[in-house]
């Protein structure tokens, strides 16, 4: 929770930006398995940027009609300590967090029809028409939530202000704060915790098992790629940026970025340097890191004018190996760190953009 709060604090300073040309997308839309794709012989020598795109952005439920047993008593991890919350009604639910993982988990459990609103990171198919209750800075609009009359609000403390969400209890709304660790094991645990809120433990166990199995299978597939087996590991780092606000952060251990990089067969440069959480990017830090490849959010890259704009405004990045080769891989803000039911799909899309960027 502490790391989520730190990341949230950075994101709350910024909004989203777009409007510049982006690298050509690399989609997993083809039925060709990753292992049979046109994989690079030596990804370390490849030059150019690419965009990772999930082939099927939908979240597929583990059950169309999951069994429920209400009332359900769940533990809410409040700021002042854990409290029990008794949930008696899940017919109208709002699930909010900074990455969209909670709403995706609700949908993956088979309770998508109970969602009555969304946060700005929840963009998967089926949620487009839900009212938006967070702003560009991931700030919650309490009035809009109250007007929707939800029975339960599920969150993790990464959107806020937190006081505003806690005060929803004053008008009779059940509020449940869940742990949401940015990791693959955290995604499985979240499935079970969200399911517990719905009184549906069997659905939670099924979704957790599916997430774990899918991720393990995808990691094994990536690890078996010839260039991963025989080649040197690609030195990767995750750079969060919002150009208009002058915000640049390098994501280290326990941020979720380390999990992605390791699963992708890369070398986590931030971990190698002993960085944890988020570190402000300095010229000295990025030069010392000297990554071969930089992972970024799509809107973040757009906010700095694309790859060319970034390299022009940040000469220190331009002299790194990644900068010299223009080796950037971007992915939608609401997907790249959204550990949840689509974790394996995120890995697949990123792996294709890294190891098979020429594939259509």
CSV table of C-alpha atoms in Angstrom, one decimal:
chain,number,residue,atom,x,y,z
A,1,UNK,CA,0.0,0.0,0.0
A,2,UNK,CA,2.8,2.4,0.8
A,3,UNK,CA,4.3,2.1,-2.7
A,4,UNK,CA,0.9,2.5,-4.3
A,5,UNK,CA,0.5,5.7,-2.4
A,6,UNK,CA,3.8,7.0,-3.6
A,7,UNK,CA,3.0,6.1,-7.2
A,8,UNK,CA,-0.4,7.7,-6.8
A,9,UNK,CA,1.1,10.9,-5.4
A,10,UNK,CA,3.2,11.2,-8.6
A,11,UNK,CA,0.3,10.5,-10.9
A,12,UNK,CA,-1.9,12.9,-9.1
A,13,UNK,CA,0.4,15.7,-10.1
A,14,UNK,CA,-0.1,14.9,-13.7
A,15,UNK,CA,-2.7,14.4,-16.4
A,16,UNK,CA,-2.7,12.6,-19.7
A,17,UNK,CA,-1.5,13.9,-23.0
A,18,UNK,CA,-1.7,12.8,-26.5
A,19,UNK,CA,-1.7,14.1,-30.0
A,20,UNK,CA,1.7,13.2,-31.5
A,21,UNK,CA,2.7,10.4,-33.8
A,22,UNK,CA,3.5,7.1,-32.0
A,23,UNK,CA,5.6,4.2,-33.0
A,24,UNK,CA,4.0,1.6,-35.2
A,25,UNK,CA,2.0,-0.8,-33.1
A,26,UNK,CA,3.0,-4.5,-32.7
A,27,UNK,CA,-0.2,-6.4,-32.1
A,28,UNK,CA,-0.7,-9.9,-30.8
A,29,UNK,CA,-3.8,-10.1,-33.0
A,30,UNK,CA,-2.3,-12.8,-35.1
A,31,UNK,CA,-3.2,-16.4,-34.2
A,32,UNK,CA,0.5,-17.2,-34.6
A,33,UNK,CA,2.0,-18.2,-31.2
A,34,UNK,CA,4.7,-16.0,-29.9
A,35,UNK,CA,7.2,-18.8,-30.3
A,36,UNK,CA,6.4,-19.1,-34.0
A,37,UNK,CA,6.5,-15.3,-34.7
A,38,UNK,CA,9.2,-13.6,-36.7
A,39,UNK,CA,11.5,-13.2,-33.7
A,40,UNK,CA,14.7,-11.1,-33.9
A,41,UNK,CA,17.9,-13.0,-34.1
A,42,UNK,CA,19.6,-10.4,-31.9
A,43,UNK,CA,17.2,-8.0,-30.2
A,44,UNK,CA,20.1,-6.1,-28.8
A,45,UNK,CA,21.0,-4.7,-32.2
A,46,UNK,CA,17.5,-3.8,-33.2
A,47,UNK,CA,16.9,-0.1,-33.8
A,48,UNK,CA,13.5,1.7,-33.6
A,49,UNK,CA,10.5,2.1,-31.3
A,50,UNK,CA,7.4,-0.1,-31.1
A,51,UNK,CA,4.0,-0.1,-29.4
A,52,UNK,CA,2.7,-3.1,-27.6
A,53,UNK,CA,-1.0,-3.8,-28.2
A,54,UNK,CA,-3.1,-6.5,-26.6
A,55,UNK,CA,-4.7,-8.6,-29.3
A,56,UNK,CA,-8.0,-9.1,-27.4
A,57,UNK,CA,-8.4,-6.3,-24.9
A,58,UNK,CA,-11.5,-7.9,-23.5
A,59,UNK,CA,-11.6,-9.3,-19.9
A,60,UNK,CA,-13.1,-12.8,-20.1
A,61,UNK,CA,-15.0,-13.9,-17.0
A,62,UNK,CA,-14.3,-17.3,-15.4
A,63,UNK,CA,-18.1,-17.7,-14.9
A,64,UNK,CA,-21.2,-16.2,-16.4
A,65,UNK,CA,-23.2,-16.8,-13.2
A,66,UNK,CA,-20.8,-17.1,-10.2
A,67,UNK,CA,-22.4,-18.4,-7.0
A,68,UNK,CA,-22.7,-15.9,-4.1
A,69,UNK,CA,-23.4,-16.1,-0.4
A,70,UNK,CA,-24.3,-12.9,1.3
A,71,UNK,CA,-23.9,-11.2,3.7
A,72,UNK,CA,-20.1,-11.5,3.5
A,73,UNK,CA,-17.7,-10.1,6.1
A,74,UNK,CA,-14.5,-8.8,4.6
A,75,UNK,CA,-11.4,-7.1,6.0
A,76,UNK,CA,-10.9,-3.5,4.9
A,77,UNK,CA,-7.4,-2.2,5.2
A,78,UNK,CA,-8.2,1.3,6.5
A,79,UNK,CA,-5.5,3.9,7.2
A,80,UNK,CA,-6.1,3.6,11.0
A,81,UNK,CA,-6.1,-0.2,11.0
A,82,UNK,CA,-8.0,-3.2,9.7
A,83,UNK,CA,-11.8,-3.2,10.1
A,84,UNK,CA,-14.5,-5.7,9.3
A,85,UNK,CA,-17.1,-4.6,6.7
A,86,UNK,CA,-20.3,-6.5,6.2
A,87,UNK,CA,-21.4,-6.5,2.6
A,88,UNK,CA,-25.1,-7.3,2.1
A,89,UNK,CA,-25.7,-6.0,-1.4
A,90,UNK,CA,-23.5,-6.1,-4.5
A,91,UNK,CA,-26.0,-5.1,-7.1
A,92,UNK,CA,-24.3,-1.7,-7.6
A,93,UNK,CA,-20.6,-1.6,-7.2
A,94,UNK,CA,-17.8,0.9,-8.0
A,95,UNK,CA,-14.3,-0.4,-8.2
A,96,UNK,CA,-11.6,2.2,-8.3
A,97,UNK,CA,-7.8,2.2,-8.5
A,98,UNK,CA,-5.0,3.9,-10.4
A,99,UNK,CA,-4.4,1.1,-12.8
A,100,UNK,CA,-7.9,-0.2,-13.5
A,101,UNK,CA,-7.0,-3.6,-12.0
A,102,UNK,CA,-9.9,-3.7,-9.6
A,103,UNK,CA,-12.6,-3.2,-12.2
A,104,UNK,CA,-10.9,-5.7,-14.5
A,105,UNK,CA,-10.9,-8.2,-11.6
A,106,UNK,CA,-14.6,-7.7,-10.9
A,107,UNK,CA,-15.3,-8.3,-14.6
A,108,UNK,CA,-13.0,-11.4,-14.6
A,109,UNK,CA,-14.9,-12.9,-11.7
A,110,UNK,CA,-18.2,-12.6,-13.7
A,111,UNK,CA,-19.7,-9.6,-11.9
A,112,UNK,CA,-19.2,-7.0,-14.6
A,113,UNK,CA,-22.9,-6.2,-14.7
A,114,UNK,CA,-22.7,-4.9,-11.2
A,115,UNK,CA,-20.3,-2.1,-12.1
A,116,UNK,CA,-22.1,1.3,-12.2
A,117,UNK,CA,-19.0,3.6,-12.8
A,118,UNK,CA,-15.4,3.4,-13.7
A,119,UNK,CA,-12.0,5.1,-13.1
A,120,UNK,CA,-10.1,6.6,-16.0
A,121,UNK,CA,-7.8,3.6,-16.2
A,122,UNK,CA,-10.7,1.2,-16.8
A,123,UNK,CA,-10.9,1.2,-20.6
A,124,UNK,CA,-11.4,-2.5,-21.5
A,125,UNK,CA,-14.4,-3.4,-23.8
A,126,UNK,CA,-17.8,-3.3,-22.0
A,127,UNK,CA,-16.9,-0.4,-19.7
A,128,UNK,CA,-17.0,2.5,-22.3
A,129,UNK,CA,-20.4,3.7,-21.3
A,130,UNK,CA,-20.0,3.6,-17.6
A,131,UNK,CA,-19.9,7.1,-15.9
A,132,UNK,CA,-16.4,8.3,-15.1
A,133,UNK,CA,-15.9,9.2,-11.5
A,134,UNK,CA,-12.2,10.2,-11.5
A,135,UNK,CA,-10.5,13.1,-13.1
A,136,UNK,CA,-7.4,13.5,-15.2
A,137,UNK,CA,-5.3,13.5,-12.0
A,138,UNK,CA,-7.0,10.3,-10.7
A,139,UNK,CA,-9.0,12.4,-8.2
A,140,UNK,CA,-12.3,11.0,-7.0
A,141,UNK,CA,-15.5,13.0,-7.5
A,142,UNK,CA,-17.5,12.1,-4.4
A,143,UNK,CA,-20.7,13.8,-5.6
A,144,UNK,CA,-20.8,11.8,-8.7
A,145,UNK,CA,-20.3,8.6,-6.7
A,146,UNK,CA,-23.0,9.4,-4.3
A,147,UNK,CA,-25.4,10.3,-7.1
A,148,UNK,CA,-24.9,6.8,-8.5
A,149,UNK,CA,-26.1,5.2,-5.2
A,150,UNK,CA,-23.6,2.3,-5.1
A,151,UNK,CA,-24.0,-0.3,-2.4
A,152,UNK,CA,-20.2,-0.9,-2.3
A,153,UNK,CA,-17.1,1.0,-3.3
A,154,UNK,CA,-14.0,-1.2,-3.6
A,155,UNK,CA,-10.6,0.6,-3.8
A,156,UNK,CA,-7.0,0.2,-2.8
A,157,UNK,CA,-6.1,3.8,-1.7
A,158,UNK,CA,-4.3,4.7,-4.9
A,159,UNK,CA,-7.0,7.2,-5.9
A,160,UNK,CA,-8.4,9.8,-3.7
A,161,UNK,CA,-8.2,12.0,-1.7
A,162,UNK,CA,-8.5,9.0,0.6
A,163,UNK,CA,-10.5,11.0,3.1
A,164,UNK,CA,-13.1,11.7,0.5
A,165,UNK,CA,-13.6,7.9,-0.1
A,166,UNK,CA,-13.7,7.1,3.6
A,167,UNK,CA,-16.4,9.8,4.1
A,168,UNK,CA,-18.7,7.9,1.6
A,169,UNK,CA,-19.5,5.7,4.6
A,170,UNK,CA,-21.2,8.7,6.2
A,171,UNK,CA,-24.0,8.4,3.6
A,172,UNK,CA,-24.4,4.7,4.0
A,173,UNK,CA,-22.1,3.4,1.3
A,174,UNK,CA,-20.0,0.3,2.2
A,175,UNK,CA,-16.3,1.1,1.5
A,176,UNK,CA,-13.7,-1.7,1.3
A,177,UNK,CA,-10.0,-1.0,1.0
A,178,UNK,CA,-8.1,-4.0,-0.4
A,179,UNK,CA,-4.4,-4.7,-0.7
A,180,UNK,CA,-3.3,-4.5,-4.4
A,181,UNK,CA,0.3,-5.5,-4.8
A,182,UNK,CA,1.7,-4.7,-8.2
A,183,UNK,CA,2.8,-8.2,-9.1
A,184,UNK,CA,1.5,-11.4,-10.6
A,185,UNK,CA,1.0,-13.0,-7.2
A,186,UNK,CA,-0.7,-9.8,-6.1
A,187,UNK,CA,-3.1,-10.1,-9.1
A,188,UNK,CA,-4.1,-13.6,-8.0
A,189,UNK,CA,-4.5,-12.5,-4.4
A,190,UNK,CA,-6.6,-9.6,-5.5
A,191,UNK,CA,-8.9,-12.0,-7.4
A,192,UNK,CA,-9.6,-13.8,-4.2
A,193,UNK,CA,-10.0,-10.7,-2.1
A,194,UNK,CA,-12.5,-9.1,-4.5
A,195,UNK,CA,-14.4,-12.3,-4.7
A,196,UNK,CA,-14.6,-12.4,-1.0
A,197,UNK,CA,-16.3,-9.0,-1.1
A,198,UNK,CA,-18.9,-10.5,-3.4
A,199,UNK,CA,-19.3,-13.6,-1.2
A,200,UNK,CA,-18.0,-15.7,-4.1
A,201,UNK,CA,-14.9,-17.6,-3.0
A,202,UNK,CA,-15.2,-20.3,-5.7
A,203,UNK,CA,-15.0,-17.7,-8.4
A,204,UNK,CA,-12.1,-16.0,-6.7
A,205,UNK,CA,-10.1,-19.3,-6.5
A,206,UNK,CA,-10.9,-20.0,-10.2
A,207,UNK,CA,-9.7,-16.6,-11.4
A,208,UNK,CA,-6.6,-16.7,-9.2
A,209,UNK,CA,-5.7,-20.1,-10.6
A,210,UNK,CA,-6.3,-19.0,-14.2
A,211,UNK,CA,-4.1,-15.8,-13.7
A,212,UNK,CA,-1.3,-17.9,-12.2
A,213,UNK,CA,-1.4,-20.6,-14.9
A,214,UNK,CA,-1.6,-18.1,-17.8
A,215,UNK,CA,1.3,-16.1,-16.5
A,216,UNK,CA,3.5,-19.1,-15.8
A,217,UNK,CA,2.7,-20.4,-19.3
A,218,UNK,CA,3.6,-17.1,-20.9
A,219,UNK,CA,6.8,-16.6,-18.9
A,220,UNK,CA,7.9,-20.1,-20.0
A,221,UNK,CA,7.1,-19.3,-23.6
A,222,UNK,CA,9.1,-16.1,-23.5
A,223,UNK,CA,12.0,-17.8,-21.7
A,224,UNK,CA,12.1,-20.4,-24.6
A,225,UNK,CA,12.6,-17.9,-27.3
A,226,UNK,CA,15.9,-18.5,-29.1
A,227,UNK,CA,17.2,-15.0,-28.5
A,228,UNK,CA,16.4,-15.2,-24.8
A,229,UNK,CA,18.0,-18.6,-24.4
A,230,UNK,CA,21.2,-17.9,-26.3
A,231,UNK,CA,21.6,-14.1,-26.1
A,232,UNK,CA,22.6,-11.6,-23.5
A,233,UNK,CA,19.7,-10.2,-21.4
A,234,UNK,CA,18.3,-6.9,-22.6
A,235,UNK,CA,18.9,-4.2,-20.0
A,236,UNK,CA,15.5,-2.7,-19.4
A,237,UNK,CA,14.1,0.1,-17.3
A,238,UNK,CA,10.7,1.7,-16.9
A,239,UNK,CA,10.4,5.4,-17.3
A,240,UNK,CA,7.3,7.3,-16.2
A,241,UNK,CA,6.9,10.8,-17.6
A,242,UNK,CA,4.5,13.6,-18.0
A,243,UNK,CA,6.1,16.3,-20.1
A,244,UNK,CA,3.7,19.2,-19.4
A,245,UNK,CA,4.4,18.8,-15.6
A,246,UNK,CA,8.1,18.1,-16.0
A,247,UNK,CA,7.7,14.8,-14.2
A,248,UNK,CA,10.2,12.0,-14.9
A,249,UNK,CA,10.5,8.9,-12.6
A,250,UNK,CA,12.4,5.7,-12.9
A,251,UNK,CA,10.5,2.7,-11.5
A,252,UNK,CA,12.5,0.3,-9.4
A,253,UNK,CA,11.9,-2.8,-7.3
A,254,UNK,CA,8.4,-3.4,-5.9
A,255,UNK,CA,6.9,-1.0,-8.4
A,256,UNK,CA,5.6,-3.7,-10.7
A,257,UNK,CA,7.9,-2.7,-13.5
A,258,UNK,CA,10.6,-5.1,-12.0
A,259,UNK,CA,8.1,-8.0,-12.3
A,260,UNK,CA,7.4,-7.2,-15.9
A,261,UNK,CA,11.0,-6.9,-16.9
A,262,UNK,CA,12.0,-10.1,-15.2
A,263,UNK,CA,9.1,-12.0,-16.8
A,264,UNK,CA,10.1,-10.6,-20.2
A,265,UNK,CA,13.5,-12.2,-19.9
A,266,UNK,CA,15.2,-8.8,-19.4
A,267,UNK,CA,17.7,-7.5,-16.9
A,268,UNK,CA,16.0,-5.1,-14.5
A,269,UNK,CA,18.6,-2.3,-14.4
A,270,UNK,CA,16.8,-0.5,-11.5
A,271,UNK,CA,17.1,-3.7,-9.4
A,272,UNK,CA,20.7,-4.1,-10.4
A,273,UNK,CA,21.4,-0.6,-9.1
A,274,UNK,CA,19.4,-1.2,-5.9
A,275,UNK,CA,16.6,1.3,-6.6
A,276,UNK,CA,13.2,0.7,-5.1
A,277,UNK,CA,9.9,2.3,-5.6
A,278,UNK,CA,10.2,5.4,-7.7
A,279,UNK,CA,13.3,7.5,-8.2
A,280,UNK,CA,13.3,11.0,-9.8
A,281,UNK,CA,15.1,10.7,-13.1
A,282,UNK,CA,18.4,12.6,-13.1
A,283,UNK,CA,20.9,12.8,-15.9
A,284,UNK,CA,23.4,11.0,-13.7
A,285,UNK,CA,20.9,8.2,-12.9
A,286,UNK,CA,19.8,7.5,-16.5
A,287,UNK,CA,23.4,7.6,-17.8
A,288,UNK,CA,24.5,5.2,-15.0
A,289,UNK,CA,21.6,2.9,-15.8
A,290,UNK,CA,22.5,2.9,-19.6
A,291,UNK,CA,19.5,0.7,-20.6
A,292,UNK,CA,19.3,-1.1,-23.9
A,293,UNK,CA,15.5,-0.6,-23.9
A,294,UNK,CA,13.1,1.8,-22.1
A,295,UNK,CA,9.5,0.8,-21.3
A,296,UNK,CA,7.1,3.8,-21.2
A,297,UNK,CA,3.4,4.5,-21.1
A,298,UNK,CA,1.9,5.6,-24.4
A,299,UNK,CA,0.4,8.8,-23.1
A,300,UNK,CA,3.6,9.6,-21.3
A,301,UNK,CA,5.6,9.3,-24.5
A,302,UNK,CA,3.0,11.4,-26.3
A,303,UNK,CA,3.3,14.1,-23.6
A,304,UNK,CA,7.0,14.7,-24.4
A,305,UNK,CA,6.5,14.8,-28.2
A,306,UNK,CA,7.2,11.2,-28.9
A,307,UNK,CA,10.6,9.6,-29.1
A,308,UNK,CA,12.2,12.5,-31.0
A,309,UNK,CA,10.8,15.0,-28.6
A,310,UNK,CA,12.1,13.0,-25.6
A,311,UNK,CA,15.6,12.7,-27.0
A,312,UNK,CA,15.7,16.4,-27.9
A,313,UNK,CA,14.6,17.5,-24.5
A,314,UNK,CA,16.6,15.0,-22.5
A,315,UNK,CA,20.1,14.7,-24.0
A,316,UNK,CA,21.1,12.3,-21.2
A,317,UNK,CA,18.6,9.7,-22.4
A,318,UNK,CA,19.8,10.3,-26.0
A,319,UNK,CA,23.4,9.1,-25.1
A,320,UNK,CA,22.2,5.9,-23.5
A,321,UNK,CA,22.2,2.7,-25.7
A,322,UNK,CA,18.4,2.8,-25.8
A,323,UNK,CA,18.5,6.5,-26.9
A,324,UNK,CA,21.0,5.9,-29.6
A,325,UNK,CA,19.0,3.0,-31.0
A,326,UNK,CA,15.6,4.7,-30.4
A,327,UNK,CA,14.7,1.5,-28.5
A,328,UNK,CA,11.5,2.4,-26.7
A,329,UNK,CA,8.5,0.2,-26.2
A,330,UNK,CA,5.3,1.9,-25.1
A,331,UNK,CA,2.0,0.5,-24.1
A,332,UNK,CA,-1.4,2.0,-23.0
A,333,UNK,CA,-1.4,3.6,-19.6
A,334,UNK,CA,-4.3,1.5,-18.4
A,335,UNK,CA,-2.6,-1.7,-19.4
A,336,UNK,CA,1.1,-1.8,-18.9
A,337,UNK,CA,1.1,-2.0,-15.1
A,338,UNK,CA,-2.5,-3.3,-14.7
A,339,UNK,CA,-1.8,-6.6,-13.0
A,340,UNK,CA,-5.0,-8.6,-13.1
A,341,UNK,CA,-6.9,-10.9,-15.4
A,342,UNK,CA,-5.0,-9.8,-18.5
A,343,UNK,CA,-1.5,-10.1,-17.0
A,344,UNK,CA,-0.5,-12.8,-19.4
A,345,UNK,CA,-1.9,-10.8,-22.3
A,346,UNK,CA,0.2,-7.8,-21.3
A,347,UNK,CA,3.3,-9.9,-21.2
A,348,UNK,CA,2.5,-11.4,-24.6
A,349,UNK,CA,2.0,-8.0,-26.2
A,350,UNK,CA,5.2,-6.6,-24.6
A,351,UNK,CA,7.2,-9.6,-25.6
A,352,UNK,CA,6.1,-9.3,-29.3
A,353,UNK,CA,7.1,-5.6,-29.3
A,354,UNK,CA,10.5,-6.4,-27.8
A,355,UNK,CA,11.4,-9.6,-29.6
A,356,UNK,CA,9.3,-9.6,-32.7
A,357,UNK,CA,8.8,-5.8,-33.5
A,358,UNK,CA,8.6,-6.5,-37.3
A,359,UNK,CA,5.6,-8.8,-37.0
A,360,UNK,CA,2.3,-7.3,-38.1
